[in-house]
Amino acid sequence: MSVTETGATIWLTGLPSAGKTTIARELAARLRGEGHRVEVLDGDEIREFLSAGLSFSREDRHTNVQRIGFVAGLLAANGVKVLVPVIAPYADSREAVRKRHQAGGTAYLEVHVATPVEVCSVRDVKGLYAKQAAGEISGLTGVDDPYEAPESPDLRIESHQQTVQESAAELYALLSERGAA
């Protein structure tokens, strides 16, 4: 007989190239190493497979976040620690996911990877800031499309002021404090 695992959704929100996915993957490796059941619901992968065909309009971004939140909630309710490195630019979309988790009695933590746009544009992991500056794309979150930073996240990570390992350790400490690690 196995021990029941406590699931939780850990949503990492922040600008493109803030470090959300890098931190999530670092923490996932640590948790898996300790024997936890962990999934990372990466925003790019979800867009390709679960939300293909959605645009980047406010309505479609909301739909995308709700779909991801639904899947994360299902996994978390079944004992999985679900790391969700997804921009989720609108506060009302994130709040709807939080409320659905609360209604189901499932743990939900919001983590703001608070990297300034100036740092993100230098990192430019996917070349989005360069494309936006060159006029090749528009609607880049935090540049010419809104990003509503969380006012009271469970944790704010200043990823530009510490290493990935330090950021992941900070998040691990929060999970431990909340009984989810």
Backbone as a ProteinNet text record, in pm:
[ID]
protein_1_A
[PRIMARY]
MSVTETGATIWLTGLPSAGKTTIARELAARLRGEGHRVEVLDGDEIREFLSAGLSFSREDRHTNVQRIGFVAGLLAANGVKVLVPVIAPYADSREAVRKRHQAGGTAYLEVHVATPVEVCSVRDVKGLYAKQAAGEISGLTGVDDPYEAPESPDLRIESHQQTVQESAAELYALLSERGAA
[TERTIARY]
85	0	88.9	56.5	138.8	80.9	168.1	127.7	57.5	-49.6	-119.8	-36.2	-15.8	63.5	-29.2	17.1	-58	-26.4	-128.3	-110	-125.9	-79.1	-91	-61.9	-124.1	-90.3	-5	110.9	202.4	214.9	147.8	142.5	252.1	345.2	452.3	415	380.6	342.2	453.9	464	565.8	579.1	660.7	680.4	752.8	744.3	824.4	972.9	1043.7	1187	1217.3	1117	1137.8	1212.2	1203.8	1268.8	1170.5	1042.6	938.7	966.1	987.2	1007.1	1137.2	1241.3	1371	1360.7	1294.1	1274.8	1187	1078.7	987.2	1060.4	1141.2	1213.6	1316.7	1382	1479.1	1408.3	1295.4	1219.9	1162.9	1113.5	1057.4	1161.8	1284.8	1391.6	1416.3	1417	1438.3	1324.8	1201.5	1085.9	1082.5	1110.7	1113.6	1222.2	1335.5	1445.2	1406.6	1308.8	1259.2	1142.4	1105.9	998.9	859.3	847.5	715.8	669.5	539.8	479.8	468.2	531.4	539.8	512.6	440.5	423.1	450.5	510.9	530.1	439.9	345.2	257	311.4	403.1	469.9	373.9	372.5	280.7	295.2	417.7	439	385.8	409.3	359.5	206.9	147.9	2.1	-57.6	3.9	-44.1	-42.4	59.7	72.4	-29.7	-54.1	-135	-276.9	-295.3	-425.8	-501.7	-427.6	-491.3	-456.5	-424.7	-395.1	-514.1	-484.9	-591.1	-634.3	-594.2	-627.9	-533.3	-586.8	-504.1	-447.9	-392.7	-342	-431.8	-560.8	-657.5	-681.8	-738.2	-767	-857.9	-961.2	-1056.3	-986.8	-904.1	-835.6	-728.5	-664.4	-566.8	-638.8	-757.5	-836.6	-875.2	-921.4	-958.3	-838.9	-722.6	-601	-569.4	-573.5	-543.6	-645.2	-772.8	-874.6	-854.2	-816	-789.2	-671.6	-565.7	-447.9	-484.6	-560.1	-602.1	-686.7	-771.7	-856.5	-771.5	-679.4	-591.5	-505.2	-449.5	-366.4	-447.4	-570.3	-655.9	-685.4	-710.6	-734.6	-613	-496.4	-373.6	-347.7	-360.1	-332.7	-429.7	-555.3	-654.7	-621.9	-537.4	-497.8	-354.5	-307	-180.2	-55.5	-71.5	43.9	77.8	205.8	251.3	263.6	184.6	177.7	241.1	351.5	420	373.8	322.6	262.3	335.7	442	512.8	444.4	340	257.5	235.7	254.2	242.9	112.6	-0.9	-131.9	-137.3	-142.7	-124.4	-236	-353.8	-465.8	-501	-511.1	-538.8	-671.2	-774	-903.9	-898.1	-817.8	-802.4	-735	-628.5	-558	-648.8	-726.6	-815.8	-925	-974.5	-1075.5	-1018.1	-893.3	-828.1	-812.2	-768.3	-752	-886	-992.7	-1124.6	-1172.9	-1147.3	-1187.4	-1110.3	-982.8	-903.2	-958.6	-985	-1036.6	-1169.3	-1256.5	-1388.1	-1373.8	-1268.8	-1245.9	-1156.2	-1113.7	-1026.9	-885.2	-841.5	-709.3	-615.1	-496.4	-398.3	-357.1	-346.3	-306.1	-214	-97	-2.2	30.4	27.6	64	202.2	291.2	428.6	455.2	494.9	527.4	678.2	720.3	860.6	877.5	919	915.1	1044.4	1067.8	1186	1148.3	1222.2	1188.3	1196.3	1110.2	1106.2	1242.7	1319.9	1452.5	1544.4	1534.7	1614.5	1561.1	1429.2	1367.8	1404.7	1406.2	1436.3	1581.2	1670.5	1810.7	1821.2	1751.9	1751.8	1691.9	1575.6	1503.6	1519.9	1486.3	1506.7	1451.7	1335.1	1271	1279.9	1352.2	1365.6	1241.6	1148.8	1023.4	1042.5	1127.8	1148.9	1214.8	1308.8	1375.1	1274.8	1187.2	1085.3	988.1	951.5	859.6	926	1051.4	1124.6	1140.8	1151.8	1167.3	1033.1	924	791.9	739	802.9	760.7	642.2	627.7	513.4	461.3	336.3	278.6	202.5	162.6	90	180.7	304.7	398	365.9	335.6	298.9	406.7	363.5	453.6	519.3	503.4	561.8	449.6	376.3	264.2	132.5	131.1	9.8	20	-92	-84.9	-34.3	28.9	58.5	20.5	-74.7	-120.8	-47.3	56.5	136.3	50.5	69.7	-6.3	21.3	-84.8	-68.9	-23.8	-74.5	-41.6	-13.8	93.5	123	167.3	161.3	209.2	360.3	427.1	571.3	607.5	699.5	754.9	902.9	943.4	1082.9	1148.7	1258.6	1337	1447.5	1411.4	1503.9	1628.6	1620.3	1735.1	1838.9	1805.3	1896	1948.9	1919.5	1967.6	1976.6	2042.7	2058.5	1927.3	1920	1804.6	1788.5	1899.7	1895.5	1841.8	1881.8	1830.5	1680.7	1639.2	1496.5	1415.2	1463.2	1393.2	1391.2	1500.3	1507.6	1408.2	1391.4	1295.3	1153.1	1123.9	992.5	974	1077.9	1073.1	1043.4	1105.6	1082.4	935.4	874	732.4	647.3	679.3	604.1	615.6	734.6	757	674.9	677.6	603	452.8	404.4	259.8	222.2	319.7	292.1	276.3	335.9	320.8	451.9	556.1	684.5	728
-118.6	0	124	219.3	340	451.9	543.3	660	757.4	817.9	916	1041.9	1082.7	1202.3	1323.1	1433.9	1558.4	1630.8	1653.8	1725.4	1874.3	1949.1	2095.4	2148.6	2260.1	2333.2	2451.6	2463.2	2573.8	2649.9	2765.3	2843.7	2949.1	2941.3	3039.8	3137	3258.6	3360.4	3464.1	3525.6	3627	3652.5	3748.6	3787.2	3678.5	3685.3	3594.2	3609.7	3499.2	3494.5	3534.9	3529.8	3563.8	3453.1	3329.9	3217.4	3116.8	3128.1	3041.7	2893.3	2858.9	2718	2664.1	2743.6	2700.2	2668	2753.6	2731.8	2608.4	2596.9	2483.1	2351.3	2346	2221.4	2188.2	2289.9	2268.4	2212	2271.2	2223	2084	2059.7	1928.4	1819	1845.4	1745.8	1714.6	1817.1	1795.3	1714	1750.7	1680.5	1534.8	1512.8	1374.8	1294.3	1358.6	1292.8	1247.4	1314.8	1279.4	1180.7	1141.7	1044	1100.7	1231.1	1292.2	1269.5	1264.7	1262.5	1407.3	1437.4	1576.3	1582.8	1685.9	1717.4	1865.6	1898.1	2037.4	2060.7	2153.1	2188.9	2316.1	2298.6	2410.5	2480.6	2612.9	2691.4	2668	2656.6	2635	2499.2	2397.1	2263.6	2259.5	2324.6	2328.2	2399	2509.3	2582.2	2492.9	2409.8	2323	2209.8	2149.6	2028.8	2047.8	2126.8	2139.5	2263.2	2364.6	2491.2	2533.1	2436.2	2467.6	2541.5	2640.9	2717	2841.1	2853.8	2974.6	3086.9	3206.3	3323.5	3378.2	3497.6	3562.8	3680	3672.7	3773	3752.5	3852.9	3840.2	3720.1	3703.5	3593.3	3457.8	3443	3316	3290.4	3395.3	3377.1	3327.5	3382.4	3338.7	3190.5	3154	3014.4	2922.4	2961.3	2882.1	2861	2967.9	2959.4	2870	2879.6	2796.2	2648.5	2618.7	2479.9	2424.5	2502.9	2458.9	2441.4	2535.4	2527.4	2405.1	2369.1	2251.4	2124.4	2110.7	1993.1	1988	2102.7	2108.3	2066.8	2114.4	2079.6	1930.2	1869.1	1724.2	1647.7	1684.3	1617.2	1638.9	1762.9	1794.9	1722.7	1713.3	1643.6	1494.9	1445.7	1305.1	1286	1379.7	1362.5	1402.8	1475.8	1519.2	1663.7	1692.1	1831.2	1882.5	1982.8	2032	2170.5	2179.5	2307.9	2364.9	2487.6	2548.7	2678.8	2671.6	2793.5	2856.2	2934	2992.7	3139.9	3225.6	3370.2	3408.2	3364.7	3398.5	3547.9	3634.3	3777.4	3849.7	3788.1	3859.8	3806.1	3896.9	3861.1	3786.4	3825.9	3759.5	3614.6	3585.6	3447.3	3361.8	3415.2	3341.7	3322.1	3424.6	3416	3310.9	3299.2	3196.7	3056.9	3037	2907.1	2881.7	2983.2	2969.6	2930.9	2999.3	2973.7	2831.9	2784.5	2648.2	2547	2572	2484.5	2487.9	2607.2	2620.9	2548.7	2562.3	2497.1	2345.6	2294.1	2150.4	2104.6	2197.1	2163.1	2125.3	2177.1	2145.4	2263.1	2233.5	2339.5	2410.8	2542.2	2625.1	2735	2745.9	2851	2933.8	3064.2	3153.9	3211.8	3194.2	3240.7	3340.3	3460.8	3562.9	3564.1	3523.3	3532.1	3674.7	3762	3907.4	3959.8	3918.4	3963.6	4086.7	4197	4318.1	4294.2	4364.5	4349.4	4377.2	4468.1	4499.6	4378	4299.3	4177.5	4069.6	4056.2	3955.9	3981.2	4108	4139.3	4109.5	4114	4075.6	3923.6	3853.3	3706	3656.4	3708.9	3682.4	3538.8	3443.4	3301.7	3257	3307.6	3264.4	3368.4	3477.2	3580.6	3666.7	3660.7	3735.2	3886.2	3928.4	4072.1	4132	4059.7	4106.3	4115	4014.1	4015.2	4130.9	4156.8	4266.5	4399.8	4415.7	4540	4563.5	4455	4465.4	4479.4	4478.7	4492.9	4364.9	4252.4	4124.4	4063.1	4095.1	4047.6	4162.7	4149.4	4244.8	4163.9	4231.3	4163.2	4088.9	4136.3	4071.2	4115	4017.1	4043.4	4125.4	4234.3	4320	4428.4	4421.3	4523.6	4601.7	4535.9	4604.7	4530.4	4446.7	4380.6	4376.7	4387.6	4399.8	4275.5	4299.4	4194.9	4251.3	4185.7	4227.7	4144.7	4204.8	4135.6	4105.9	3989.6	3957.7	4058.3	4102.5	4196.8	4126.8	4005.7	3932.3	3785.5	3757.7	3617	3544.5	3413	3334.2	3349.3	3376.3	3396.9	3484.3	3576.5	3658	3622.2	3574.9	3536.6	3642.3	3697.5	3795.4	3718.3	3650.5	3556.5	3624	3752.1	3825	3858.2	3833.1	3863.7	3738.8	3621.8	3497.3	3389.2	3278.8	3169.2	3091.5	3009.2	2921.9	2830.9	2777.7	2688.7	2760.6	2885.3	2962.8	2990.2	3020.9	3044.6	2919.6	2804.5	2677.8	2642.6	2670.1	2642.5	2729.6	2852.8	2943.8	2888.8	2839	2781.6	2650.1	2569.4	2444.8	2474.8	2578	2616.9	2652.9	2722.7	2756.7	2630	2537.1	2412.6	2336.3	2333.1	2265.4	2331.3	2464.2	2540.5	2513.5	2494.4	2471.6	2323.2	2237	2094.7	2024.5	2081.1	2023.9	1970	1960.9	1906.7	1789.2
0	0	0	-86	-95.3	-10	24.5	101.9	7.8	53.6	-27.9	-40.7	-161.1	-190.6	-191.3	-136.2	-139.6	-269.3	-347.4	-472.6	-452.8	-550.3	-547.4	-686.4	-719.1	-840	-798.5	-861.3	-836.3	-967.1	-975.5	-1098.8	-1094.2	-1188.9	-1199.4	-1310.8	-1273.7	-1370.3	-1380	-1495.8	-1518.5	-1667.3	-1701.5	-1840.5	-1921.2	-2054.4	-2136.5	-2101.9	-2091.2	-2058.1	-1914.1	-1825.9	-1684.7	-1610.1	-1659.3	-1593.4	-1535.7	-1570.1	-1514.3	-1539.2	-1664.9	-1701.8	-1645.9	-1647.5	-1595.4	-1446.6	-1371.3	-1227.9	-1205.3	-1283.3	-1268.6	-1294.2	-1397.6	-1429.3	-1320.5	-1266.7	-1157.8	-1034.8	-997.4	-881.5	-907.8	-1028.4	-1062.3	-1044	-1086.1	-1072.2	-924.3	-841.4	-697.9	-637.3	-670.4	-615.5	-662	-790.2	-841.5	-771.4	-747.1	-677.3	-537.5	-478.8	-345.6	-353	-475.3	-491.5	-511.1	-529.4	-552.6	-696	-712	-845.7	-891.1	-1004.9	-1051.9	-1201.5	-1242.9	-1384.6	-1404.4	-1517.5	-1557.5	-1677.8	-1664.3	-1775.9	-1839.3	-1931.7	-1997.4	-2093	-2087.4	-2168.9	-2317.9	-2367.4	-2510.4	-2554.5	-2473.7	-2507.1	-2503.2	-2404.4	-2393.8	-2515.4	-2556.1	-2674.5	-2797.8	-2807.7	-2925	-2923.9	-2807.5	-2802.7	-2750	-2646.7	-2583.6	-2631.4	-2670.2	-2708	-2850.7	-2934.9	-3075.3	-3135.9	-3214.6	-3280.2	-3203.8	-3079.3	-3004.2	-3044.1	-3047.4	-3077.2	-2945.4	-2953.4	-2832.4	-2792.4	-2834	-2789.7	-2640.4	-2576.9	-2432.8	-2406.5	-2488.2	-2469.6	-2485.3	-2588.4	-2609.8	-2504.1	-2457.7	-2349	-2223.3	-2197.1	-2082.3	-2098	-2216.6	-2243.1	-2221.4	-2270.9	-2254.3	-2106.4	-2028.9	-1885.7	-1814.8	-1852.2	-1788.1	-1822	-1945	-1983.4	-1902.9	-1895.3	-1820	-1673.2	-1619.3	-1479.6	-1452	-1546.1	-1530.8	-1524.8	-1619.4	-1622.1	-1495.7	-1457.1	-1336	-1214.2	-1205	-1092.5	-1085.7	-1200.8	-1204.2	-1153.8	-1205.1	-1162.6	-1013.5	-968.8	-828.4	-735.1	-775.3	-693.4	-680.7	-770	-767.9	-721.5	-639.6	-571.5	-647.8	-756.3	-835	-800.3	-790.4	-778	-919.6	-954	-1090.4	-1095.8	-1166.3	-1185.1	-1318	-1313.8	-1432.5	-1465.8	-1547.7	-1587.7	-1709.6	-1682.6	-1787.7	-1755.8	-1853.9	-1833.5	-1763.8	-1817.2	-1761.1	-1726.6	-1827.8	-1805.8	-1729.6	-1720.5	-1660.3	-1522.2	-1427.4	-1287.7	-1274	-1349	-1335	-1382.8	-1482.3	-1529.1	-1422.4	-1363.5	-1257.4	-1136.3	-1103.8	-988.1	-1011.1	-1132.7	-1163.3	-1141.5	-1178.6	-1157	-1007.2	-935.1	-788.7	-724.6	-761.7	-701.5	-731.9	-854.9	-889.5	-804.1	-782.5	-695.5	-552.2	-501.1	-364.7	-349.4	-449	-442.8	-436	-499.1	-496.9	-383.4	-298.2	-186	-228.5	-342.4	-396.1	-374.7	-327.4	-300.4	-429.7	-420.5	-533.5	-480.7	-540.6	-502.9	-625.7	-609.8	-718.8	-689.4	-785.4	-771.8	-883.5	-844.1	-943.8	-965.7	-1084.2	-1121	-1173.7	-1082.9	-1104.1	-1166.4	-1288.1	-1360.5	-1442.7	-1429.2	-1505.1	-1656.4	-1730.1	-1875.7	-1938.9	-1879.8	-1933.5	-1929.2	-1823.1	-1809.2	-1903.8	-1909.6	-1997.7	-2143.7	-2183.4	-2323.9	-2358.8	-2260.9	-2283.6	-2290.5	-2201.1	-2203.7	-2334.5	-2369.2	-2494.4	-2544.3	-2459.3	-2485.4	-2620.9	-2658.9	-2783.9	-2895.1	-2869.8	-2972.1	-2990.3	-2896.2	-2908.8	-2897.4	-2805.9	-2787.9	-2911.7	-2970.8	-3093.6	-3207.5	-3219.3	-3324.6	-3304.9	-3179.5	-3151.5	-3184.7	-3147.7	-3174.5	-3324.2	-3400.2	-3545.3	-3617	-3541.8	-3601.6	-3664.1	-3635.2	-3693.8	-3620.4	-3491.7	-3413.8	-3328.7	-3288	-3192.5	-3088.6	-2982.6	-2876.4	-2780.6	-2765.3	-2673	-2530.7	-2447.9	-2309.1	-2238.9	-2177.8	-2101.6	-2184.7	-2317.2	-2404.5	-2471.5	-2562.4	-2626.4	-2603.7	-2500.5	-2454.3	-2301.5	-2230.9	-2085.3	-2012.8	-1899.6	-1802.4	-1666.7	-1601.9	-1469.7	-1365.1	-1307.3	-1206.5	-1084.1	-1023.3	-902.3	-791.2	-725	-615	-487.6	-464.3	-341.6	-372.5	-446.7	-475.6	-347.9	-351.1	-237.7	-223.3	-335.7	-336.1	-455.3	-433	-541.8	-552.7	-669.3	-692.2	-780.1	-732.4	-807.8	-880.1	-989.3	-1054.4	-1111.8	-1136	-1191.7	-1083.5	-957.3	-846.3	-776.9	-831.6	-771.2	-878.6	-843.8	-938.6	-952.3	-1056.3	-1075.7	-954.1	-904.6	-788.8	-665.3	-646.1	-532.5	-548.2	-669.8	-695.6	-667.7	-717.3	-694.9	-545.9	-475.6	-331.5	-255.2	-298.1	-235.3	-251.9	-369.6	-396.2	-319.6	-313.2	-236.6	-88.8	-36.2	103.4	125.7	30.4	42.1	41.1	-48.4	-54.3	77.4	132.4	260.9	371.8	373.6	473.8	465.1	341	318.5	321.2	352.7	361.7	228.7	124.5	-9.3	-65.9	15.3	-34	51.5
[MASK]
+++++++++++++++++++++++++++++++++++++++++++++++++++++++++++++++++++++++++++++++++++++++++++++++++++++++++++++++++++++++++++++++++++++++++++++++++++++++++++++++++++++++++++++++++++++

